[in-house]
PDB file of C-alpha atoms in Angstrom:
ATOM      1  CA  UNK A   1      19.015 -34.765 -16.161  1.00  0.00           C
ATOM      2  CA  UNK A   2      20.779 -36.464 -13.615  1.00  0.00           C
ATOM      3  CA  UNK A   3      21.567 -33.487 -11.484  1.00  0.00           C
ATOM      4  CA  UNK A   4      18.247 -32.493 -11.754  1.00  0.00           C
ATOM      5  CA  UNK A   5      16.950 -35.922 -10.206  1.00  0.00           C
ATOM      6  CA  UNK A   6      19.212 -35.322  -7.352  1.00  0.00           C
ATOM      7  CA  UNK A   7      18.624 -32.178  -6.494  1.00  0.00           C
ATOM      8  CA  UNK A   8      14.813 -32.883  -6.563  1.00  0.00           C
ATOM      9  CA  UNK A   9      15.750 -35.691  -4.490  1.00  0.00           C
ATOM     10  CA  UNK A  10      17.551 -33.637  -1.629  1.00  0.00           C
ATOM     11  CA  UNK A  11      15.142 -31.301  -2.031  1.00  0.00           C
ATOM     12  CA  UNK A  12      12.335 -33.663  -0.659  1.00  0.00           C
ATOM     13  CA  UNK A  13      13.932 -35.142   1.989  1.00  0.00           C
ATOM     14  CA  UNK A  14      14.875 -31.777   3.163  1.00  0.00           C
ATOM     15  CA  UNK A  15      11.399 -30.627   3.107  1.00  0.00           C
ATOM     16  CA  UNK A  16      10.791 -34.349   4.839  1.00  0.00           C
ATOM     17  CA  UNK A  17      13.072 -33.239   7.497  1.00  0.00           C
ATOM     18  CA  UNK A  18      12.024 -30.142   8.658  1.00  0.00           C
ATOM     19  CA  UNK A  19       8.398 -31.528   8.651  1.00  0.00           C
ATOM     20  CA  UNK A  20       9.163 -34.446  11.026  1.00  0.00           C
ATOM     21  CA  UNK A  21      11.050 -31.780  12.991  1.00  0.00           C
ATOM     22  CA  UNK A  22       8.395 -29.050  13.257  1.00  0.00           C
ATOM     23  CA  UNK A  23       5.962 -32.317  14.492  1.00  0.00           C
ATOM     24  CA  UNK A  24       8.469 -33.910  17.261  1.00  0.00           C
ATOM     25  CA  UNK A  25      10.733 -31.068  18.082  1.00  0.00           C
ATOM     26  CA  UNK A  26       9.543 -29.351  20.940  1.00  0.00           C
ATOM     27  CA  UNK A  27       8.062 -25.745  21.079  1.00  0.00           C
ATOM     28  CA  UNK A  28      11.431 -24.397  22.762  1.00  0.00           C
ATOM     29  CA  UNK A  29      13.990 -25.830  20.038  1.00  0.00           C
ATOM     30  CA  UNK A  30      11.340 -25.155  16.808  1.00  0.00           C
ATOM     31  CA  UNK A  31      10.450 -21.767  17.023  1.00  0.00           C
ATOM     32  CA  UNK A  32      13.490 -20.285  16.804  1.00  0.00           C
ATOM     33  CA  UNK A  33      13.940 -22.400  13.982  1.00  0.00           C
ATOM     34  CA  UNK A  34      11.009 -21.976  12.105  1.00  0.00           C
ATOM     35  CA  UNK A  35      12.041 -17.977  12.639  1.00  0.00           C
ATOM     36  CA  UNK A  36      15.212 -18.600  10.842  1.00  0.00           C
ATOM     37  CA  UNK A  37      13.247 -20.246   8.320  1.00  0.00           C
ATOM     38  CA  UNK A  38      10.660 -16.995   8.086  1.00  0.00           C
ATOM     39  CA  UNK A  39      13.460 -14.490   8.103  1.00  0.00           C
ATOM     40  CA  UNK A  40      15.348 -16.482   4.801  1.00  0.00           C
ATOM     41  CA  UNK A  41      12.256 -17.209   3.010  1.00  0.00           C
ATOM     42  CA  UNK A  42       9.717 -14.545   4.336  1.00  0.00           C
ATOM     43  CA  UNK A  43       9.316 -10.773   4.261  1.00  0.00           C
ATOM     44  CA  UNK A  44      11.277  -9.001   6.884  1.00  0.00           C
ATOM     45  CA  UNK A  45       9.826  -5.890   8.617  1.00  0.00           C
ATOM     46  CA  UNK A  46       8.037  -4.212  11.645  1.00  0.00           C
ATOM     47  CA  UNK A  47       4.528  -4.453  13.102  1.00  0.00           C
ATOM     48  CA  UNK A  48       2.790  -2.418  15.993  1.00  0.00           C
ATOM     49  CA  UNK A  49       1.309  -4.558  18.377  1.00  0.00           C
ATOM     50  CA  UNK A  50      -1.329  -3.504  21.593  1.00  0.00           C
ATOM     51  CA  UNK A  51      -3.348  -5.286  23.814  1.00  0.00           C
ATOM     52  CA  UNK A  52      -6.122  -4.665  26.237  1.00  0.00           C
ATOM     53  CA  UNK A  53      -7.701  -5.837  29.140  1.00  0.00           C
ATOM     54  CA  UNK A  54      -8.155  -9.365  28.980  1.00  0.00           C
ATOM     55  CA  UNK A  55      -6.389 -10.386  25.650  1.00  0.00           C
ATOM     56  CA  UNK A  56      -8.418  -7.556  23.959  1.00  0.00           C
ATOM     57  CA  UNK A  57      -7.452  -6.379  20.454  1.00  0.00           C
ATOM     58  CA  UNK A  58      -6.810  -2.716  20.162  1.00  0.00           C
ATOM     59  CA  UNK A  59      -8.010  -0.660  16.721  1.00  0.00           C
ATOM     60  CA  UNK A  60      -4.472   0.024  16.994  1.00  0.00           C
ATOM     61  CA  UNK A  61      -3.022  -3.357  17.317  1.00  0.00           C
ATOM     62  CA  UNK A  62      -5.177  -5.827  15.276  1.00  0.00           C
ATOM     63  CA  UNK A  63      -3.152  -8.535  16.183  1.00  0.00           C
ATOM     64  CA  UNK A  64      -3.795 -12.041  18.279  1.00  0.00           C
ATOM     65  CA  UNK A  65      -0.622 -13.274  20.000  1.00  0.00           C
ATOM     66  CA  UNK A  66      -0.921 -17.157  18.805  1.00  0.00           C
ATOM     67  CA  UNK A  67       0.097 -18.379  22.428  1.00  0.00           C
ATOM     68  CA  UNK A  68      -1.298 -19.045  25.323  1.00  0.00           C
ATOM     69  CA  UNK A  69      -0.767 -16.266  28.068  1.00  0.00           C
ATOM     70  CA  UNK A  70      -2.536 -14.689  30.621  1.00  0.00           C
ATOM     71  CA  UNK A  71      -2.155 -11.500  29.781  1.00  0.00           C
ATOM     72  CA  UNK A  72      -0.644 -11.017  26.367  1.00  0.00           C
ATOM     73  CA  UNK A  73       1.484  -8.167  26.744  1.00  0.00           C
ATOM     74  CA  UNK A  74       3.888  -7.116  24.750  1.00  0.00           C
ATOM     75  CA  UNK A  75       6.396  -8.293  27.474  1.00  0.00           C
ATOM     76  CA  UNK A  76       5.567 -12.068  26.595  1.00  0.00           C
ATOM     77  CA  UNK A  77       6.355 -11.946  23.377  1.00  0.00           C
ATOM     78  CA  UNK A  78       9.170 -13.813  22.327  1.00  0.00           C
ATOM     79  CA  UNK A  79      11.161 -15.229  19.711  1.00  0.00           C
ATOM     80  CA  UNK A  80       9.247 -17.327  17.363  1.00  0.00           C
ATOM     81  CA  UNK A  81       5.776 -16.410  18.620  1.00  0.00           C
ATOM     82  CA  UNK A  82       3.080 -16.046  15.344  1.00  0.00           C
ATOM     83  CA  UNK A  83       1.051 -12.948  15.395  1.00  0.00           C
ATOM     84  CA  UNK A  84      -2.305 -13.371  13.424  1.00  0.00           C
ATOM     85  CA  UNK A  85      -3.802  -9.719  11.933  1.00  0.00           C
ATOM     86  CA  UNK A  86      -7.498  -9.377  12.690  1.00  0.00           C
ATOM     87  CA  UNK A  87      -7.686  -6.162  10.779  1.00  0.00           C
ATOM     88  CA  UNK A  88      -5.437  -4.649   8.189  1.00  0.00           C
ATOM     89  CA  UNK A  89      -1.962  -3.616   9.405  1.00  0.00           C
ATOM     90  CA  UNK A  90       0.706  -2.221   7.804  1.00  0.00           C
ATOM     91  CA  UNK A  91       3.690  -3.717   7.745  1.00  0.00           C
ATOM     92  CA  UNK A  92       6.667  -1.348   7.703  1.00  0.00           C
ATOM     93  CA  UNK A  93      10.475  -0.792   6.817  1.00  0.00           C
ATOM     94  CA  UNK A  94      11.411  -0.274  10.617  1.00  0.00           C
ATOM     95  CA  UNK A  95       9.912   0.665  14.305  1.00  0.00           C
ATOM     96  CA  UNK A  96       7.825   3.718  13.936  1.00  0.00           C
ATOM     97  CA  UNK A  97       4.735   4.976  12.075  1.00  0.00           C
ATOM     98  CA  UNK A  98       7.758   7.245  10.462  1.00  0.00           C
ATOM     99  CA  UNK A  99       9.097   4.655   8.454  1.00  0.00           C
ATOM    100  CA  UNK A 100       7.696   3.696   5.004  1.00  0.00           C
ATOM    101  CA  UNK A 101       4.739   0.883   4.687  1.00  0.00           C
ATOM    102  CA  UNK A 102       6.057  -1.762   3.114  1.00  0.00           C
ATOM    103  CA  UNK A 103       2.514  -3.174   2.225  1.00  0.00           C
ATOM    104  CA  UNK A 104      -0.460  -4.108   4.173  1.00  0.00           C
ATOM    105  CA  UNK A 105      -1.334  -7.316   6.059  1.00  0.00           C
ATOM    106  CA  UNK A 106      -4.862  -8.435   5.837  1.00  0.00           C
ATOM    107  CA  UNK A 107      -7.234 -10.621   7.894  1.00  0.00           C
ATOM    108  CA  UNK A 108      -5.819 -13.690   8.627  1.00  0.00           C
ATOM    109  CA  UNK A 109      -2.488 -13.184   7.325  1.00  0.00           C
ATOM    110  CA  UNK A 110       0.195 -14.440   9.990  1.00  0.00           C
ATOM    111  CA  UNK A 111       3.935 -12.713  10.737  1.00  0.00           C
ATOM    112  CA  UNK A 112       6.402 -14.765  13.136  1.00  0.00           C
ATOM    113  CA  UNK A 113       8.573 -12.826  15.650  1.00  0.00           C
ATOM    114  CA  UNK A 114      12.280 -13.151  14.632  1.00  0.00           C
ATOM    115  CA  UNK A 115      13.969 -10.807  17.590  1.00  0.00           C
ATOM    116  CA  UNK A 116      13.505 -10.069  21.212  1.00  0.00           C
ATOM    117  CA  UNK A 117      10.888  -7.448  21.262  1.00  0.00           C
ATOM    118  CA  UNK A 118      12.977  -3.841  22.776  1.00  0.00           C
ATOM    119  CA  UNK A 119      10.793  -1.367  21.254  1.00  0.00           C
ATOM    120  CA  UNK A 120       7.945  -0.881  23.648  1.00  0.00           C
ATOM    121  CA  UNK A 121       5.677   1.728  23.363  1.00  0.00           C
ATOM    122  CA  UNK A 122       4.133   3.815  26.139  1.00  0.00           C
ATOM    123  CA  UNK A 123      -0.094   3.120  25.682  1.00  0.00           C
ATOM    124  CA  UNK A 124      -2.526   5.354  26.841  1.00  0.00           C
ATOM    125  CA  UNK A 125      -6.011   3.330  25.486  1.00  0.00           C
ATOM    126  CA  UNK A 126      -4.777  -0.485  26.239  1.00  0.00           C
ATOM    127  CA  UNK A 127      -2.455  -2.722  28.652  1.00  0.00           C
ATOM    128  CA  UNK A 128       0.614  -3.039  26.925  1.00  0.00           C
ATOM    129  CA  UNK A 129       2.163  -2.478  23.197  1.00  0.00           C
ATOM    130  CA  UNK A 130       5.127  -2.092  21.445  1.00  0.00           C
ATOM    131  CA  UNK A 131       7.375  -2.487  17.527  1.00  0.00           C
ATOM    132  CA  UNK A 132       7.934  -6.209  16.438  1.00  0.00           C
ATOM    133  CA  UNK A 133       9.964  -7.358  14.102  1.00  0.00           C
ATOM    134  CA  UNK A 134       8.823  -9.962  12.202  1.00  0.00           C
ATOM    135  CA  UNK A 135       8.778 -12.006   9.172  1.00  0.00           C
ATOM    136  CA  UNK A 136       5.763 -13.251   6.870  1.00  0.00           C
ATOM    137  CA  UNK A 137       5.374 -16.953   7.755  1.00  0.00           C
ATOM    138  CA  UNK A 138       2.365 -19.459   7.211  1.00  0.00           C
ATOM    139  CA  UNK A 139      -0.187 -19.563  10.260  1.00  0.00           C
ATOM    140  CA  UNK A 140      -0.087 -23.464   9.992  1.00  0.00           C
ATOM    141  CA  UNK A 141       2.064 -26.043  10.757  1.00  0.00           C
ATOM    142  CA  UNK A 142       4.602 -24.805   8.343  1.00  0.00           C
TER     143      UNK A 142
END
């Protein structure tokens, strides 16, 4: 019972730690910390993301790049940045519409980048696009 109270006990203040750190920490030292994070507890795979003129989701993308650029390409991505699917997207095994769907996100669902994007895609209907990979992660704080 005893190890049980303790490890509930470490357990908290871990959690209580990563919170305060997430809240003071700034952008450049969390997100690549908060990627770790996704990539031990999260699903690990691939997305395709596009984007048009002027921030504009593609019917190929379906993705919002949850930081503030001017352009969005798939250039400025970088590790750590959340995604947010505004259409379903299927999220895959590795970098290519070859490789098996792993499942689908939905609407609102939210992946985190966890590497350096190096598997652009030459568009011919948008701006900019390339593979991601990426891990399921919250689209909150945590």
């Amino acid at each position: 019972m005893e190890k049980l109270e303790l490890a509930s006990k470490v357990t908290g203040i871990i959690a209580a730690l990563v919170a305060i750190c997430a809240l003071f920490l700034p952008a450049t030292l969390w997100k690549p910390i908060e990627s770790v994070i996704a990539i031990i507890y999260g699903t690990n795979g691939w997305v395709y993301y596009e984007v048009g003129e002027n921030r504009k989701i593609t019917d190929d993308g379906n993705f919002y790049l949850l930081k503030e650029t001017e352009t969005g390409h798939y250039e400025e991505i970088e590790i750590g940045d959340k995604l947010r699917v505004s259409g379903n997207v299927n999220f895959r095994s590795g970098p290519g519409a070859e490789y098996p769907r792993s499942f689908v996100l939905i609407t609102g669902d939210c992946v985190i980048v966890t590497r350096s994007p190096k598997n652009a895609v030459e568009v011919t209907d948008a701006e900019s696009g390339g593979w991601v990979n990426v891990a399921t992660s919250p689209c909150g704080l945590f």
